[in-house]
Amino acid sequence: MKITTRGRYAVMAMVSLAAASRGNPVPIQTIAKRESIPEPYLQQLFLRLRKQNIVKSVRGPGGGFILARDPAEITVGEIIRTAEGKAARVGCRQSGVACGMIDRCRTQGMWDTLEARIEEFLDSMSVRDLFEDRAETREEVEA
């Protein structure tokens, strides 16, 4: 499975938004600076995330972005699938083109199982889980 920079940046941005928001809109520039993500790239990601009801945009003075749902309801898998534009694929299926051997391939079941487990793992973690883990790690470092 290959998760591109787009997927990684989207997850980082959602955790950063959850940390900075506290119910108030956060300017995209703040997230871009905090996470060292180019702002134009982040704008493209947030457009995708907004279309999938993961974030909401707030216009005007004091505007920015907020999470569209509770961070416990937004999974890492949902963010990555939205950012990447497709489900992550493993091995020979990554290109989306069948090789012609799928019917007789003895390893295909293993790849299918691996894909399913990766999806389950990513869907088992929420933005809240990562936000809380990040806060706990910060507290340990400060102690």
mmCIF file of N, CA, C and O in Angstrom, residues 5 26 28 34 37 40 48 57 61 65 72 88 92-93 98 101 106 113 118-119 128 130-131 133:
data_model
loop_
_atom_site.group_PDB
_atom_site.id
_atom_site.type_symbol
_atom_site.label_atom_id
_atom_site.label_comp_id
_atom_site.label_asym_id
_atom_site.label_seq_id
_atom_site.Cartn_x
_atom_site.Cartn_y
_atom_site.Cartn_z
ATOM 1 N N THR A 5 2.004 11.714 -0.225
ATOM 2 C CA THR A 5 2.127 12.934 0.574
ATOM 3 C C THR A 5 0.764 13.570 0.774
ATOM 4 O O THR A 5 0.461 14.102 1.841
ATOM 5 N N VAL A 26 -10.279 28.232 11.909
ATOM 6 C CA VAL A 26 -8.825 28.382 11.873
ATOM 7 C C VAL A 26 -8.426 28.731 10.440
ATOM 8 O O VAL A 26 -8.787 28.000 9.512
ATOM 9 N N ILE A 28 -6.471 28.859 7.050
ATOM 10 C CA ILE A 28 -5.662 27.833 6.405
ATOM 11 C C ILE A 28 -4.172 28.162 6.507
ATOM 12 O O ILE A 28 -3.329 27.269 6.591
ATOM 13 N N ARG A 34 1.922 25.848 10.653
ATOM 14 C CA ARG A 34 2.145 24.924 11.764
ATOM 15 C C ARG A 34 2.669 23.567 11.295
ATOM 16 O O ARG A 34 3.512 22.966 11.929
ATOM 17 N N ILE A 37 3.196 22.797 5.460
ATOM 18 C CA ILE A 37 2.553 22.318 4.237
ATOM 19 C C ILE A 37 2.336 23.537 3.344
ATOM 20 O O ILE A 37 1.795 24.541 3.811
ATOM 21 N N PRO A 40 -0.995 26.549 -1.055
ATOM 22 C CA PRO A 40 -1.822 26.169 -2.213
ATOM 23 C C PRO A 40 -2.174 24.678 -2.227
ATOM 24 O O PRO A 40 -3.282 24.297 -2.608
ATOM 25 N N ARG A 48 -11.284 19.194 -1.303
ATOM 26 C CA ARG A 48 -11.747 17.806 -1.312
ATOM 27 C C ARG A 48 -12.424 17.447 0.014
ATOM 28 O O ARG A 48 -13.466 16.794 0.030
ATOM 29 N N SER A 57 -16.080 25.520 5.670
ATOM 30 C CA SER A 57 -15.399 26.806 5.562
ATOM 31 C C SER A 57 -16.299 27.894 6.134
ATOM 32 O O SER A 57 -17.517 27.838 6.011
ATOM 33 N N PRO A 61 -14.324 38.044 8.219
ATOM 34 C CA PRO A 61 -13.325 38.290 9.257
ATOM 35 C C PRO A 61 -13.400 37.189 10.327
ATOM 36 O O PRO A 61 -14.480 36.815 10.762
ATOM 37 N N PHE A 65 -11.430 27.459 8.656
ATOM 38 C CA PHE A 65 -12.040 26.133 8.578
ATOM 39 C C PHE A 65 -12.284 25.573 9.969
ATOM 40 O O PHE A 65 -11.546 25.866 10.905
ATOM 41 N N ALA A 72 -14.218 12.541 16.794
ATOM 42 C CA ALA A 72 -14.314 11.098 17.048
ATOM 43 C C ALA A 72 -15.036 10.378 15.911
ATOM 44 O O ALA A 72 -14.912 9.166 15.763
ATOM 45 N N ALA A 88 -6.731 2.877 -1.189
ATOM 46 C CA ALA A 88 -5.348 2.446 -1.389
ATOM 47 C C ALA A 88 -5.341 1.020 -1.920
ATOM 48 O O ALA A 88 -6.153 0.202 -1.524
ATOM 49 N N CYS A 92 -0.103 -5.773 -7.214
ATOM 50 C CA CYS A 92 -0.425 -5.734 -8.637
ATOM 51 C C CYS A 92 -1.720 -4.984 -8.922
ATOM 52 O O CYS A 92 -1.968 -4.601 -10.047
ATOM 53 N N ARG A 93 -2.533 -4.747 -7.926
ATOM 54 C CA ARG A 93 -3.796 -4.050 -8.149
ATOM 55 C C ARG A 93 -3.651 -2.538 -8.046
ATOM 56 O O ARG A 93 -4.590 -1.807 -8.287
ATOM 57 N N ALA A 98 -6.225 -5.082 -14.246
ATOM 58 C CA ALA A 98 -6.071 -6.516 -13.975
ATOM 59 C C ALA A 98 -4.945 -7.070 -14.842
ATOM 60 O O ALA A 98 -4.800 -6.721 -16.009
ATOM 61 N N MET A 101 -4.134 -12.587 -14.640
ATOM 62 C CA MET A 101 -3.851 -13.814 -13.889
ATOM 63 C C MET A 101 -4.655 -13.898 -12.592
ATOM 64 O O MET A 101 -4.470 -14.826 -11.820
ATOM 65 N N ARG A 106 -2.363 -17.505 -6.971
ATOM 66 C CA ARG A 106 -2.451 -18.097 -5.631
ATOM 67 C C ARG A 106 -2.220 -17.086 -4.519
ATOM 68 O O ARG A 106 -2.494 -17.374 -3.364
ATOM 69 N N THR A 113 -6.861 -9.747 1.537
ATOM 70 C CA THR A 113 -6.944 -9.715 2.994
ATOM 71 C C THR A 113 -6.113 -8.571 3.559
ATOM 72 O O THR A 113 -6.552 -7.861 4.466
ATOM 73 N N ILE A 118 -5.713 -3.266 6.209
ATOM 74 C CA ILE A 118 -5.205 -1.892 6.201
ATOM 75 C C ILE A 118 -6.375 -0.926 6.330
ATOM 76 O O ILE A 118 -6.333 0.019 7.127
ATOM 77 N N GLU A 119 -7.430 -1.150 5.549
ATOM 78 C CA GLU A 119 -8.610 -0.292 5.622
ATOM 79 C C GLU A 119 -9.234 -0.331 7.021
ATOM 80 O O GLU A 119 -9.603 0.704 7.572
ATOM 81 N N ARG A 128 -9.830 12.387 16.721
ATOM 82 C CA ARG A 128 -9.732 12.561 18.168
ATOM 83 C C ARG A 128 -8.634 11.670 18.761
ATOM 84 O O ARG A 128 -7.863 12.109 19.608
ATOM 85 N N LEU A 130 -5.904 10.612 17.380
ATOM 86 C CA LEU A 130 -4.594 11.166 17.058
ATOM 87 C C LEU A 130 -4.337 12.467 17.802
ATOM 88 O O LEU A 130 -3.224 12.725 18.249
ATOM 89 N N PHE A 131 -5.386 13.287 17.936
ATOM 90 C CA PHE A 131 -5.248 14.543 18.670
ATOM 91 C C PHE A 131 -4.904 14.277 20.130
ATOM 92 O O PHE A 131 -4.002 14.888 20.685
ATOM 93 N N ASP A 133 -3.562 11.510 21.377
ATOM 94 C CA ASP A 133 -2.240 10.901 21.420
ATOM 95 C C ASP A 133 -1.164 11.970 21.309
ATOM 96 O O ASP A 133 -0.165 11.945 22.023
#
